[in-house]
XYZ file of C-alpha atoms in Angstrom:
355
model
C -14.208 0.594 37.555
C -13.414 2.148 34.285
C -10.944 4.962 36.339
C -9.158 1.973 38.210
C -8.935 0.150 35.018
C -7.209 3.369 33.810
C -4.897 3.431 36.021
C -3.880 -0.064 35.593
C -3.537 0.286 32.028
C -1.348 3.586 32.528
C 0.731 1.629 34.770
C 1.147 -1.396 32.706
C 2.367 1.013 29.858
C 4.795 2.563 32.239
C 6.190 -0.278 33.419
C 6.613 -1.601 29.477
C 8.464 1.815 28.685
C 10.762 1.705 31.391
C 11.927 -2.215 30.358
C 12.154 -0.696 27.080
C 14.855 2.547 28.289
C 16.532 -0.343 30.033
C 16.781 -2.553 27.227
C 16.585 -0.493 24.298
C 17.409 2.833 24.936
C 17.567 4.081 21.229
C 13.845 3.025 20.858
C 12.798 4.442 23.828
C 13.860 7.822 22.700
C 11.855 7.457 19.587
C 9.155 6.403 21.599
C 8.912 9.497 23.886
C 8.901 11.818 20.608
C 5.824 10.312 19.483
C 2.998 12.639 21.107
C 4.929 15.407 19.691
C 5.048 14.019 16.157
C 1.376 13.213 16.262
C 0.907 16.987 17.107
C 1.996 18.200 13.980
C 0.023 15.733 12.263
C 2.773 13.333 11.395
C 2.118 9.806 11.350
C 3.828 7.126 13.497
C 2.777 3.724 12.204
C 4.098 0.709 13.265
C 4.932 -1.712 10.221
C 3.409 -4.603 9.698
C 5.021 -6.558 6.908
C 4.457 -10.769 5.324
C 8.469 -11.307 4.402
C 6.457 -14.547 3.150
C 3.215 -16.317 3.155
C 4.516 -19.422 4.271
C 2.015 -21.003 7.149
C 1.193 -24.447 8.680
C -2.124 -23.209 9.226
C -5.673 -23.387 7.288
C -7.190 -21.146 9.179
C -11.392 -20.737 8.118
C -10.837 -16.820 8.398
C -7.490 -16.249 6.546
C -6.814 -13.302 4.120
C -3.237 -13.913 3.649
C -1.559 -15.220 0.776
C -4.155 -13.743 -1.597
C -2.054 -10.941 -3.147
C -1.270 -11.635 -6.854
C 2.458 -12.405 -7.417
C 4.738 -9.847 -8.683
C 8.555 -10.339 -9.755
C 9.780 -7.900 -6.853
C 9.893 -9.357 -3.592
C 11.146 -8.456 -0.115
C 14.610 -9.244 0.381
C 17.255 -8.802 3.249
C 18.714 -5.991 1.368
C 14.849 -4.157 0.977
C 14.326 -4.754 4.585
C 17.417 -3.236 5.703
C 16.827 -0.035 3.295
C 13.321 0.217 4.712
C 14.656 -0.020 8.602
C 16.755 2.720 7.498
C 13.851 4.871 5.789
C 11.700 4.261 9.148
C 14.674 5.543 11.060
C 14.754 8.662 9.268
C 11.595 9.033 9.870
C 11.577 8.811 13.702
C 9.814 5.338 13.681
C 10.300 2.794 16.137
C 8.400 -0.360 15.440
C 8.060 -3.296 13.430
C 5.962 -6.364 13.554
C 7.226 -9.391 11.140
C 3.645 -11.536 10.222
C 3.454 -13.872 7.542
C 2.037 -16.551 7.057
C 3.973 -18.237 9.995
C 7.047 -16.541 10.724
C 8.050 -19.782 12.457
C 8.340 -21.279 9.156
C 10.519 -19.308 7.384
C 14.550 -20.447 7.028
C 15.847 -17.363 7.525
C 14.088 -15.542 10.248
C 16.790 -14.791 11.993
C 18.556 -12.928 9.026
C 14.952 -11.152 8.708
C 15.349 -10.045 12.413
C 19.241 -8.378 12.277
C 17.748 -6.909 8.844
C 15.638 -4.710 10.888
C 18.549 -3.683 13.148
C 16.676 -4.739 16.162
C 18.538 -2.078 18.660
C 16.596 0.944 16.597
C 13.144 -0.934 16.887
C 11.036 -2.397 18.956
C 10.204 -5.823 17.360
C 6.945 -8.275 17.802
C 6.036 -11.148 15.566
C 2.753 -12.814 14.851
C 2.638 -16.299 15.462
C 0.264 -19.293 16.058
C 2.769 -20.761 18.402
C 2.904 -24.409 16.874
C 6.857 -24.294 16.355
C 7.381 -22.032 19.239
C 9.205 -24.169 22.106
C 11.261 -22.534 25.235
C 14.544 -22.796 23.600
C 13.209 -20.814 20.504
C 11.312 -18.269 22.343
C 14.760 -17.654 24.688
C 16.519 -17.685 20.947
C 13.982 -14.750 19.710
C 14.707 -12.693 23.176
C 18.195 -13.079 22.237
C 17.817 -11.673 18.876
C 16.278 -8.521 19.779
C 12.535 -9.740 19.402
C 10.303 -7.569 21.986
C 7.324 -9.076 22.060
C 5.239 -12.041 20.570
C 1.311 -11.581 19.409
C -0.012 -15.170 19.615
C -3.143 -16.219 18.250
C -5.801 -17.464 20.529
C -9.362 -17.209 18.967
C -11.179 -19.538 21.945
C -10.656 -20.091 25.375
C -12.307 -23.277 24.060
C -10.397 -26.070 23.042
C -12.768 -27.589 20.465
C -13.744 -24.206 19.125
C -10.025 -23.579 18.436
C -9.002 -26.418 16.722
C -12.076 -26.230 14.250
C -11.294 -22.465 13.427
C -7.521 -23.537 12.742
C -8.621 -26.732 11.248
C -5.804 -28.647 13.582
C -5.911 -31.077 16.186
C -3.918 -30.236 19.278
C -3.106 -26.548 18.140
C -5.004 -25.068 21.261
C -2.610 -26.637 23.791
C 0.446 -26.012 21.231
C -0.908 -22.359 21.825
C -1.525 -22.282 25.270
C 2.115 -23.409 25.845
C 3.468 -20.953 23.319
C 2.119 -18.134 25.671
C 3.824 -19.590 28.814
C 7.066 -20.193 27.300
C 7.271 -16.926 25.938
C 6.063 -15.269 28.864
C 8.676 -17.079 30.838
C 12.086 -15.829 28.994
C 10.755 -12.535 29.271
C 9.269 -11.793 25.892
C 6.195 -8.962 25.798
C 2.982 -11.255 25.186
C -0.117 -10.198 23.372
C -3.209 -12.733 22.970
C -4.502 -11.823 19.356
C -8.270 -13.195 19.017
C -10.677 -12.698 16.001
C -14.011 -11.581 17.261
C -16.589 -11.821 14.659
C -20.848 -10.910 15.167
C -21.137 -14.742 16.029
C -18.839 -14.912 18.693
C -18.557 -11.516 20.193
C -21.495 -11.715 22.944
C -20.448 -14.987 23.874
C -19.080 -16.481 27.532
C -16.176 -17.661 25.325
C -14.854 -14.157 24.420
C -15.037 -13.011 28.341
C -13.455 -16.063 29.535
C -10.976 -15.494 27.067
C -10.525 -12.076 28.371
C -10.421 -12.807 31.912
C -7.543 -15.404 30.818
C -5.555 -12.333 29.621
C -6.374 -10.402 32.692
C -4.952 -13.432 35.345
C -2.181 -13.630 33.138
C -1.120 -9.970 33.081
C -0.930 -10.059 29.060
C -2.753 -8.132 26.665
C -5.784 -9.185 24.759
C -5.461 -7.954 21.015
C -9.061 -7.828 19.206
C -9.268 -8.125 15.190
C -12.284 -7.774 14.253
C -13.651 -9.756 11.468
C -13.559 -8.485 7.889
C -15.315 -9.638 4.977
C -12.191 -10.170 3.073
C -10.322 -13.765 2.081
C -11.847 -16.529 2.897
C -14.638 -14.114 3.856
C -15.194 -11.960 0.962
C -18.406 -10.267 0.776
C -20.048 -11.981 3.606
C -20.868 -9.149 5.941
C -22.859 -11.328 7.941
C -19.303 -11.811 9.914
C -19.151 -8.158 10.533
C -19.592 -6.720 13.935
C -22.172 -4.540 14.983
C -22.892 -1.733 17.076
C -23.678 -3.698 19.659
C -20.974 -6.032 19.613
C -18.847 -2.848 19.688
C -20.438 -1.885 22.868
C -20.039 -5.403 24.768
C -16.199 -4.930 23.772
C -16.180 -2.073 25.793
C -17.726 -2.834 28.679
C -15.287 -6.186 28.328
C -12.734 -3.276 28.360
C -14.172 -1.720 31.270
C -14.341 -4.642 33.076
C -10.590 -6.402 32.133
C -8.211 -3.488 31.236
C -6.021 -5.763 29.237
C -8.264 -5.908 26.326
C -7.623 -3.581 23.680
C -8.433 -2.717 19.861
C -7.631 -0.115 17.683
C -10.493 2.195 17.862
C -10.032 2.190 21.960
C -8.330 4.971 23.456
C -5.275 4.009 24.974
C -3.019 5.581 27.343
C -4.196 9.133 26.584
C -4.424 8.870 22.488
C -7.487 9.572 20.836
C -9.288 6.387 19.420
C -10.126 5.239 15.884
C -9.128 3.485 12.768
C -5.463 4.026 12.829
C -5.069 3.464 9.281
C -1.495 5.018 8.200
C -1.427 6.868 10.984
C -0.602 4.371 13.489
C -0.702 1.063 11.471
C 0.718 0.024 7.785
C 1.175 -3.306 5.933
C 3.739 -4.297 3.685
C 3.131 -7.252 1.383
C 5.269 -9.876 0.194
C 5.699 -7.623 -2.784
C 6.124 -4.250 -1.526
C 2.763 -2.895 -1.687
C 2.103 -0.666 1.150
C -1.748 -0.835 2.761
C -3.303 0.638 5.528
C -3.540 -3.252 7.002
C -3.727 -6.629 5.836
C -7.359 -6.351 5.434
C -7.809 -3.031 3.351
C -5.998 -4.424 0.803
C -6.168 -1.016 -1.752
C -2.206 -0.434 -2.227
C -1.234 3.200 -1.532
C 2.579 2.836 -3.160
C 4.965 0.437 -3.549
C 8.437 0.620 -2.021
C 9.999 -0.640 -4.785
C 9.171 2.538 -6.808
C 8.705 5.241 -4.036
C 9.780 6.003 -0.626
C 8.011 5.158 2.054
C 7.488 8.870 3.297
C 5.891 9.572 -0.171
C 3.418 6.608 -0.038
C 2.579 7.756 3.636
C 1.770 11.239 2.307
C 0.011 10.383 -0.159
C -2.170 8.653 2.051
C -2.930 11.110 4.279
C -3.828 13.243 1.386
C -6.993 11.117 1.122
C -9.789 12.296 3.642
C -10.550 8.620 5.181
C -6.798 7.981 6.167
C -5.909 11.767 7.235
C -7.666 11.584 10.918
C -8.652 8.924 13.019
C -12.266 7.592 11.697
C -14.299 6.470 14.478
C -15.135 2.953 13.150
C -12.673 0.268 11.247
C -12.943 1.098 7.692
C -12.357 -2.340 6.590
C -14.141 -4.059 9.548
C -17.463 -1.578 10.790
C -17.555 1.095 8.442
C -20.462 -0.645 5.967
C -20.759 2.116 4.449
C -17.042 2.365 2.974
C -16.922 -1.499 2.936
C -19.406 -1.025 0.106
C -17.915 1.868 -1.672
C -14.395 1.070 -1.692
C -13.093 -2.512 -0.114
C -16.230 -4.128 -2.380
C -14.325 -2.883 -5.232
C -11.471 -5.156 -4.537
C -13.564 -8.432 -4.483
C -12.829 -10.593 -7.268
C -9.994 -8.206 -8.308
C -6.053 -9.192 -8.600
C -5.157 -7.715 -5.119
C -3.868 -5.338 -4.295
C -6.269 -3.208 -6.105
C -4.178 0.262 -6.909
C -5.558 3.400 -5.064
C -5.710 4.598 -8.710
C -8.522 2.514 -9.071
C -10.281 2.384 -5.580
C -10.245 6.431 -5.037
C -11.191 9.537 -7.090
C -10.503 12.964 -6.845
C -13.243 13.893 -4.587
C -11.919 11.502 -1.981
C -8.438 13.506 -1.560
C -8.249 16.741 0.298
C -8.245 19.706 -1.687
């Protein structure tokens, strides 16, 4: 079963890369160089950024909009500069997140500022405002993938989590509308200890499998509205359940799983970064320690600093912000009750750096 699923996984990736080669040849040329770059120890992160924190939901697990306001905020001009820097580094992927990007009045300008022909562009959304016409428009603008939130296949559970009646049906319809116009669709789902080993989680994986779309697992973190609540963190037994789920349904994925011949492990700074509305560069939106700010330093210098810290130098076997309880208690806990993000100077000491 595992071998067959791995072959299916490889074929899905091959099909997507062929589609990328046809639609965005400049991006494809960068992607196929990733293996060589990683072999040299160079990071190839997907750049996820929050242009704003505007949102039309009040989710129980939200960890956005918790950052202390600053005078400098992302602008279209800064996005163009960031796109240029990323292209110079051979990076190929952006993710527009929020908040809820479909509430941004200047979303079209944000997409264009990234120079879509040079990047694979994804967008995280709850789907409430997506229509067939909007989905087609996003595709025409150069968006390649929508990551649509669906935390449960159970309507009541989903609506309760999102604290909005009718949200479930809108999410399902958004998934179908996006797929219909040729956008790649990924289901984003938050998995906590409480909902991990449940029938609902398996049914959601089955739904993703039947509709030929990835199910991207975002494990619960003890930050945001769950700050300090370690009860939501998954256990080793929970992770084993997710591995078995992946063996059954090849569309199930999370950052610590091996994928398409790449090693698994926490992707902090090596394969993912998050940039806040205020320019701070984090490993992800849930590890709220800034390694620098793009208004003060180049992206390359910030990544060089990050990879000089032993926790980020390679691929840690556990998710640092959501699984490694030693790391969470020693470092993530330092962010609790503080203005966020916490500076790397406060979080790490000399012993954390590679000598």
